[in-house]
Amino acid sequence: MLLRVPDFYDSFHCIAGKCTDTCCVGWEIDIDDESAKRYAKIKGPFGEKLRENIEDGHFKLSPGDRCPFLRQDGLCDMICHLGEDSLCDICREHPRFVEVYGDIMEKGIGLCCEEGVRLLLESKSTTTSPIAFVEREIDDEPDDIPDDALEARDAIFEERNHLFKILANHGKPLNDRLIELLDFAVETSGFEDFEQSFNSNPTESTDSASNTKISNNILGSWIEVLSKGESYGPAWDSAYKELLQSSTGMSVGLFTDSDGEKIIAYLLFRYYEKSLFDGNSLTKVEFAIYFWIIVQKLDSFLTKIDAIKLLSKQTEYSEEIMGILEEEFMENPLFSPENFKRILRE
């Protein structure tokens, strides 16, 4: 099997006490079957404590949604007592993600992790992609998929490579490249674009103030969608209040075009190939651009890394929110490609 990873993947390691965040707060921690069998056999007082804190296949969180084994000094009590091999799969693998498409496996580091974000933003690019990738053969067994699905998979990989090339074309401003991404995605998806944008009148207004007002209303609606699902937690609640207050106009903050192309390319790396299963390649492009637009607004009151990390947690790590966004991109004219272009041209 072929393994493909960003070139910084193997450099990643948890920075533990140096991290301003923790993966052990705010998440429901499911326990895989093999780990549950091991935990059932651990003897002594710690084994009893371990089993007392397991309920319905996951750890019972302490007040503040803390893992019951997170110590006040930020260390893991399980590791301290039993070693790293005692961790369940999700604790061992998080924040890594993995996708398998037949005989090709892709892995990466989730943007919910500040060290992963730092490595991405500091990573090198190539002439054909904002992100460099490395490939190697591994011994894992491939998934069985039909021959026609393999052909579709390879075609989608080619499409994604073309999107990377568009993003790597520094002869154009970033927003022009993003418009080109949308045009390519519309063409390849066979999507019939909404002719009607936010304004019910299909004739574009030539009045600058009117256009700005329409764009601001669209952005405001895009932000309001994020309130439809469950909140990640207090950090998101606080940031969202700030976001609502700054919901007019595009933001100019700490982010650079290089940051933008890396973030978008990385989200395409993680999600675009999933269109093999749902056929929604356009929505994958729209999500990457939407994420970039919203994270720039968070950047007006958060650091770059905190803005990316928090938005990733609220969107990518919520099946509910991702489902809501997918539906909005597919059905709501406010999220039409033309409205994306309107915002990018402002």
GROMACS .gro file of C-alpha atoms in nm:
model
  346
    1MET     CA    1   0.000   0.000   0.000
    2LEU     CA    2   0.115   0.356  -0.073
    3LEU     CA    3   0.119   0.600   0.219
    4ARG     CA    4   0.104   0.972   0.140
    5VAL     CA    5   0.163   1.234   0.412
    6PRO     CA    6   0.254   1.603   0.432
    7ASP     CA    7   0.630   1.636   0.459
    8PHE     CA    8   0.598   1.763   0.818
    9TYR     CA    9   0.393   1.463   0.934
   10ASP     CA   10   0.686   1.263   1.071
   11SER     CA   11   0.818   1.572   1.252
   12PHE     CA   12   0.505   1.597   1.464
   13HIS     CA   13   0.510   1.510   1.831
   14CYS     CA   14   0.295   1.627   2.119
   15ILE     CA   15   0.459   1.927   2.286
   16ALA     CA   16   0.280   1.840   2.613
   17GLY     CA   17   0.339   2.108   2.879
   18LYS     CA   18   0.451   2.362   2.617
   19CYS     CA   19   0.106   2.353   2.457
   20THR     CA   20  -0.135   2.630   2.556
   21ASP     CA   21  -0.422   2.384   2.510
   22THR     CA   22  -0.494   2.023   2.600
   23CYS     CA   23  -0.653   1.738   2.407
   24CYS     CA   24  -0.786   1.604   2.737
   25VAL     CA   25  -1.057   1.869   2.788
   26GLY     CA   26  -1.375   1.918   2.588
   27TRP     CA   27  -1.380   1.587   2.401
   28GLU     CA   28  -1.579   1.269   2.460
   29ILE     CA   29  -1.317   0.992   2.476
   30ASP     CA   30  -1.440   0.666   2.325
   31ILE     CA   31  -1.262   0.346   2.424
   32ASP     CA   32  -1.194   0.087   2.152
   33ASP     CA   33  -1.274  -0.278   2.222
   34GLU     CA   34  -0.914  -0.397   2.257
   35SER     CA   35  -0.832  -0.124   2.510
   36ALA     CA   36  -1.151  -0.199   2.704
   37LYS     CA   37  -1.042  -0.564   2.735
   38ARG     CA   38  -0.700  -0.456   2.868
   39TYR     CA   39  -0.853  -0.213   3.118
   40ALA     CA   40  -1.078  -0.488   3.253
   41LYS     CA   41  -0.769  -0.693   3.349
   42ILE     CA   42  -0.564  -0.423   3.524
   43LYS     CA   43  -0.529  -0.504   3.892
   44GLY     CA   44  -0.484  -0.292   4.203
   45PRO     CA   45  -0.619   0.049   4.309
   46PHE     CA   46  -0.544   0.212   3.975
   47GLY     CA   47  -0.730  -0.064   3.791
   48GLU     CA   48  -1.031  -0.001   4.013
   49LYS     CA   49  -1.008   0.374   3.951
   50LEU     CA   50  -0.984   0.307   3.579
   51ARG     CA   51  -1.299   0.097   3.566
   52GLU     CA   52  -1.491   0.335   3.791
   53ASN     CA   53  -1.438   0.607   3.532
   54ILE     CA   54  -1.565   0.408   3.232
   55GLU     CA   55  -1.930   0.427   3.129
   56ASP     CA   56  -2.102   0.314   2.807
   57GLY     CA   57  -1.776   0.268   2.620
   58HIS     CA   58  -1.613   0.600   2.708
   59PHE     CA   59  -1.446   0.777   2.999
   60LYS     CA   60  -1.675   0.969   3.234
   61LEU     CA   61  -1.563   1.329   3.207
   62SER     CA   62  -1.499   1.534   3.521
   63PRO     CA   63  -1.641   1.885   3.576
   64GLY     CA   64  -1.527   2.118   3.301
   65ASP     CA   65  -1.533   1.823   3.055
   66ARG     CA   66  -1.191   1.711   3.174
   67CYS     CA   67  -1.066   1.358   3.123
   68PRO     CA   68  -1.071   1.193   3.468
   69PHE     CA   69  -0.703   1.101   3.423
   70LEU     CA   70  -0.582   1.452   3.340
   71ARG     CA   71  -0.371   1.565   3.635
   72GLN     CA   72  -0.346   1.924   3.752
   73ASP     CA   73   0.011   1.940   3.623
   74GLY     CA   74  -0.119   1.857   3.274
   75LEU     CA   75   0.020   1.504   3.266
   76CYS     CA   76  -0.180   1.188   3.199
   77ASP     CA   77  -0.228   0.973   3.508
   78MET     CA   78  -0.265   0.662   3.292
   79ILE     CA   79   0.071   0.718   3.125
   80CYS     CA   80   0.231   0.788   3.463
   81HIS     CA   81   0.098   0.460   3.607
   82LEU     CA   82   0.085   0.228   3.305
   83GLY     CA   83   0.297   0.383   3.030
   84GLU     CA   84   0.205   0.519   2.685
   85ASP     CA   85   0.108   0.174   2.558
   86SER     CA   86  -0.192   0.183   2.790
   87LEU     CA   87  -0.365   0.456   2.593
   88CYS     CA   88  -0.676   0.373   2.393
   89ASP     CA   89  -0.665   0.421   2.017
   90ILE     CA   90  -0.816   0.768   2.009
   91CYS     CA   91  -0.575   0.902   2.271
   92ARG     CA   92  -0.279   0.742   2.095
   93GLU     CA   93  -0.369   0.865   1.746
   94HIS     CA   94  -0.530   1.206   1.809
   95PRO     CA   95  -0.484   1.459   1.647
   96ARG     CA   96  -0.376   1.246   1.351
   97PHE     CA   97  -0.629   1.153   1.085
   98VAL     CA   98  -0.619   0.873   0.830
   99GLU     CA   99  -0.813   0.796   0.512
  100VAL     CA  100  -0.783   0.484   0.296
  101TYR     CA  101  -0.881   0.472  -0.071
  102GLY     CA  102  -0.812   0.120  -0.193
  103ASP     CA  103  -0.434   0.077  -0.199
  104ILE     CA  104  -0.361   0.441  -0.110
  105MET     CA  105  -0.356   0.567   0.249
  106GLU     CA  106  -0.332   0.935   0.342
  107LYS     CA  107  -0.249   1.066   0.688
  108GLY     CA  108  -0.221   1.411   0.839
  109ILE     CA  109  -0.233   1.616   1.158
  110GLY     CA  110  -0.567   1.776   1.244
  111LEU     CA  111  -0.586   2.155   1.259
  112CYS     CA  112  -0.738   2.128   1.608
  113CYS     CA  113  -0.378   2.091   1.729
  114GLU     CA  114  -0.169   2.406   1.765
  115GLU     CA  115   0.157   2.223   1.697
  116GLY     CA  116   0.004   2.076   1.381
  117VAL     CA  117  -0.104   2.425   1.273
  118ARG     CA  118   0.243   2.564   1.339
  119LEU     CA  119   0.405   2.289   1.132
  120LEU     CA  120   0.163   2.353   0.846
  121LEU     CA  121   0.216   2.730   0.838
  122GLU     CA  122   0.595   2.686   0.852
  123SER     CA  123   0.604   2.402   0.599
  124LYS     CA  124   0.768   2.432   0.259
  125SER     CA  125   0.582   2.442  -0.069
  126THR     CA  126   0.665   2.320  -0.419
  127THR     CA  127   0.614   2.472  -0.762
  128THR     CA  128   0.294   2.268  -0.802
  129SER     CA  129   0.150   2.269  -0.450
  130PRO     CA  130   0.144   2.493  -0.141
  131ILE     CA  131   0.224   2.178   0.060
  132ALA     CA  132   0.499   1.924  -0.007
  133PHE     CA  133   0.405   1.558   0.030
  134VAL     CA  134   0.613   1.244   0.077
  135GLU     CA  135   0.515   0.892  -0.026
  136ARG     CA  136   0.635   0.551   0.086
  137GLU     CA  137   0.526   0.190   0.072
  138ILE     CA  138   0.380   0.033   0.387
  139ASP     CA  139   0.270  -0.322   0.473
  140ASP     CA  140  -0.096  -0.248   0.555
  141GLU     CA  141  -0.361  -0.442   0.370
  142PRO     CA  142  -0.547  -0.233   0.110
  143ASP     CA  143  -0.923  -0.189   0.110
  144ASP     CA  144  -1.114  -0.375  -0.158
  145ILE     CA  145  -1.288  -0.138  -0.397
  146PRO     CA  146  -1.425  -0.205  -0.748
  147ASP     CA  147  -1.216  -0.126  -1.056
  148ASP     CA  148  -1.451   0.154  -1.163
  149ALA     CA  149  -1.414   0.310  -0.817
  150LEU     CA  150  -1.035   0.295  -0.857
  151GLU     CA  151  -1.065   0.486  -1.183
  152ALA     CA  152  -1.289   0.744  -1.018
  153ARG     CA  153  -1.044   0.770  -0.726
  154ASP     CA  154  -0.751   0.838  -0.958
  155ALA     CA  155  -0.955   1.098  -1.148
  156ILE     CA  156  -1.038   1.277  -0.822
  157PHE     CA  157  -0.673   1.271  -0.718
  158GLU     CA  158  -0.588   1.433  -1.053
  159GLU     CA  159  -0.852   1.699  -0.994
  160ARG     CA  160  -0.707   1.768  -0.650
  161ASN     CA  161  -0.357   1.799  -0.795
  162HIS     CA  162  -0.493   2.053  -1.042
  163LEU     CA  163  -0.645   2.251  -0.754
  164PHE     CA  164  -0.305   2.246  -0.582
  165LYS     CA  165  -0.144   2.382  -0.902
  166ILE     CA  166  -0.396   2.666  -0.916
  167LEU     CA  167  -0.319   2.755  -0.555
  168ALA     CA  168   0.057   2.746  -0.624
  169ASN     CA  169   0.033   2.994  -0.911
  170HIS     CA  170   0.182   3.303  -0.750
  171GLY     CA  171   0.137   3.502  -1.068
  172LYS     CA  172  -0.217   3.578  -0.949
  173PRO     CA  173  -0.351   3.729  -0.625
  174LEU     CA  174  -0.483   3.465  -0.388
  175ASN     CA  175  -0.849   3.565  -0.424
  176ASP     CA  176  -0.824   3.534  -0.803
  177ARG     CA  177  -0.685   3.185  -0.754
  178LEU     CA  178  -0.974   3.098  -0.524
  179ILE     CA  179  -1.223   3.213  -0.787
  180GLU     CA  180  -1.042   2.987  -1.033
  181LEU     CA  181  -1.077   2.700  -0.784
  182LEU     CA  182  -1.452   2.758  -0.771
  183ASP     CA  183  -1.483   2.773  -1.150
  184PHE     CA  184  -1.294   2.446  -1.187
  185ALA     CA  185  -1.502   2.280  -0.913
  186VAL     CA  186  -1.828   2.392  -1.073
  187GLU     CA  187  -1.713   2.260  -1.409
  188THR     CA  188  -1.595   1.921  -1.283
  189SER     CA  189  -1.886   1.865  -1.043
  190GLY     CA  190  -2.154   1.918  -1.306
  191PHE     CA  191  -2.324   2.152  -1.059
  192GLU     CA  192  -2.583   2.390  -1.202
  193ASP     CA  193  -2.491   2.715  -1.037
  194PHE     CA  194  -2.749   2.932  -0.865
  195GLU     CA  195  -2.817   3.219  -1.101
  196GLN     CA  196  -2.982   3.401  -0.815
  197SER     CA  197  -2.746   3.529  -0.551
  198PHE     CA  198  -2.839   3.693  -0.219
  199ASN     CA  199  -3.013   3.973  -0.404
  200SER     CA  200  -3.337   3.832  -0.549
  201ASN     CA  201  -3.285   4.055  -0.850
  202PRO     CA  202  -3.051   3.869  -1.087
  203THR     CA  203  -2.922   4.197  -1.224
  204GLU     CA  204  -2.605   4.292  -1.038
  205SER     CA  205  -2.622   4.632  -0.878
  206THR     CA  206  -2.361   4.880  -0.994
  207ASP     CA  207  -2.390   5.082  -0.674
  208SER     CA  208  -2.082   5.021  -0.460
  209ALA     CA  209  -2.256   5.090  -0.129
  210SER     CA  210  -2.539   4.854  -0.222
  211ASN     CA  211  -2.296   4.578  -0.322
  212THR     CA  212  -2.105   4.618   0.003
  213LYS     CA  213  -2.426   4.594   0.203
  214ILE     CA  214  -2.523   4.275   0.018
  215SER     CA  215  -2.180   4.124   0.078
  216ASN     CA  216  -2.194   4.214   0.448
  217ASN     CA  217  -2.537   4.053   0.476
  218ILE     CA  218  -2.405   3.738   0.312
  219LEU     CA  219  -2.107   3.725   0.548
  220GLY     CA  220  -2.337   3.780   0.845
  221SER     CA  221  -2.551   3.486   0.734
  222TRP     CA  222  -2.243   3.269   0.683
  223ILE     CA  223  -2.139   3.340   1.041
  224GLU     CA  224  -2.487   3.277   1.181
  225VAL     CA  225  -2.480   2.924   1.036
  226LEU     CA  226  -2.210   2.837   1.289
  227SER     CA  227  -2.463   2.886   1.570
  228LYS     CA  228  -2.695   2.615   1.438
  229GLY     CA  229  -2.499   2.330   1.594
  230GLU     CA  230  -2.373   2.253   1.941
  231SER     CA  231  -2.091   2.475   2.065
  232TYR     CA  232  -1.746   2.327   2.115
  233GLY     CA  233  -1.733   2.505   2.451
  234PRO     CA  234  -1.669   2.834   2.636
  235ALA     CA  235  -1.370   2.928   2.421
  236TRP     CA  236  -1.582   2.908   2.108
  237ASP     CA  237  -1.876   3.088   2.275
  238SER     CA  238  -1.650   3.382   2.361
  239ALA     CA  239  -1.493   3.392   2.015
  240TYR     CA  240  -1.831   3.365   1.845
  241LYS     CA  241  -1.962   3.671   2.030
  242GLU     CA  242  -1.663   3.867   1.901
  243LEU     CA  243  -1.719   3.723   1.554
  244LEU     CA  244  -2.079   3.842   1.547
  245GLN     CA  245  -1.969   4.193   1.637
  246SER     CA  246  -1.717   4.203   1.353
  247SER     CA  247  -1.937   4.042   1.090
  248THR     CA  248  -1.912   4.314   0.827
  249GLY     CA  249  -1.647   4.331   0.558
  250MET     CA  250  -1.345   4.115   0.489
  251SER     CA  251  -1.075   4.129   0.753
  252VAL     CA  252  -0.713   4.230   0.712
  253GLY     CA  253  -0.511   4.081   0.994
  254LEU     CA  254  -0.200   3.873   1.054
  255PHE     CA  255  -0.264   3.610   0.788
  256THR     CA  256  -0.071   3.615   0.462
  257ASP     CA  257  -0.156   3.478   0.119
  258SER     CA  258   0.095   3.200   0.189
  259ASP     CA  259  -0.101   3.106   0.502
  260GLY     CA  260  -0.424   3.105   0.304
  261GLU     CA  261  -0.302   2.881   0.026
  262LYS     CA  262  -0.158   2.634   0.276
  263ILE     CA  263  -0.476   2.621   0.485
  264ILE     CA  264  -0.696   2.574   0.179
  265ALA     CA  265  -0.465   2.315   0.021
  266TYR     CA  266  -0.453   2.123   0.349
  267LEU     CA  267  -0.832   2.115   0.379
  268LEU     CA  268  -0.853   1.997   0.018
  269PHE     CA  269  -0.596   1.728   0.102
  270ARG     CA  270  -0.813   1.608   0.388
  271TYR     CA  271  -1.157   1.633   0.230
  272TYR     CA  272  -1.157   1.655  -0.150
  273GLU     CA  273  -1.106   1.283  -0.212
  274LYS     CA  274  -1.412   1.209   0.006
  275SER     CA  275  -1.619   1.317  -0.293
  276LEU     CA  276  -1.545   0.965  -0.421
  277PHE     CA  277  -1.813   0.853  -0.173
  278ASP     CA  278  -2.067   1.137  -0.186
  279GLY     CA  279  -2.008   1.302  -0.526
  280ASN     CA  280  -1.995   1.649  -0.368
  281SER     CA  281  -1.657   1.779  -0.485
  282LEU     CA  282  -1.780   2.139  -0.507
  283THR     CA  283  -1.880   2.151  -0.141
  284LYS     CA  284  -1.530   2.040  -0.042
  285VAL     CA  285  -1.382   2.340  -0.225
  286GLU     CA  286  -1.644   2.570  -0.077
  287PHE     CA  287  -1.573   2.447   0.276
  288ALA     CA  288  -1.199   2.514   0.236
  289ILE     CA  289  -1.264   2.870   0.113
  290TYR     CA  290  -1.535   2.930   0.374
  291PHE     CA  291  -1.294   2.820   0.648
  292TRP     CA  292  -1.031   3.062   0.516
  293ILE     CA  293  -1.275   3.354   0.503
  294ILE     CA  294  -1.408   3.294   0.855
  295VAL     CA  295  -1.069   3.227   1.011
  296GLN     CA  296  -0.946   3.566   0.884
  297LYS     CA  297  -1.227   3.732   1.077
  298LEU     CA  298  -1.130   3.542   1.392
  299ASP     CA  299  -0.775   3.664   1.332
  300SER     CA  300  -0.887   4.017   1.418
  301PHE     CA  301  -0.899   3.922   1.788
  302LEU     CA  302  -0.714   3.587   1.812
  303THR     CA  303  -0.365   3.476   1.716
  304LYS     CA  304  -0.332   3.295   1.384
  305ILE     CA  305  -0.279   2.958   1.548
  306ASP     CA  306  -0.564   3.003   1.798
  307ALA     CA  307  -0.802   3.115   1.523
  308ILE     CA  308  -0.731   2.810   1.306
  309LYS     CA  309  -0.736   2.569   1.601
  310LEU     CA  310  -1.065   2.697   1.741
  311LEU     CA  311  -1.249   2.709   1.408
  312SER     CA  312  -1.124   2.360   1.329
  313LYS     CA  313  -1.260   2.228   1.659
  314GLN     CA  314  -1.599   2.393   1.605
  315THR     CA  315  -1.636   2.272   1.245
  316GLU     CA  316  -1.418   1.976   1.148
  317TYR     CA  317  -1.462   1.794   1.477
  318SER     CA  318  -1.840   1.825   1.488
  319GLU     CA  319  -2.031   1.587   1.262
  320GLU     CA  320  -2.337   1.802   1.329
  321ILE     CA  321  -2.175   2.127   1.210
  322MET     CA  322  -2.010   1.963   0.909
  323GLY     CA  323  -2.347   1.816   0.811
  324ILE     CA  324  -2.514   2.154   0.846
  325LEU     CA  325  -2.247   2.324   0.634
  326GLU     CA  326  -2.269   2.053   0.367
  327GLU     CA  327  -2.645   2.105   0.345
  328GLU     CA  328  -2.609   2.483   0.331
  329PHE     CA  329  -2.348   2.462   0.053
  330MET     CA  330  -2.574   2.232  -0.148
  331GLU     CA  331  -2.913   2.397  -0.095
  332ASN     CA  332  -2.883   2.754   0.028
  333PRO     CA  333  -2.840   3.019  -0.247
  334LEU     CA  334  -2.648   3.231   0.005
  335PHE     CA  335  -2.366   2.977  -0.036
  336SER     CA  336  -2.374   2.967  -0.415
  337PRO     CA  337  -2.039   2.984  -0.598
  338GLU     CA  338  -2.141   3.328  -0.725
  339ASN     CA  339  -2.178   3.455  -0.371
  340PHE     CA  340  -1.840   3.310  -0.282
  341LYS     CA  341  -1.698   3.503  -0.577
  342ARG     CA  342  -1.879   3.818  -0.466
  343ILE     CA  343  -1.711   3.801  -0.125
  344LEU     CA  344  -1.369   3.726  -0.276
  345ARG     CA  345  -1.395   4.023  -0.513
  346GLU     CA  346  -1.473   4.272  -0.236
   0.00000   0.00000   0.00000
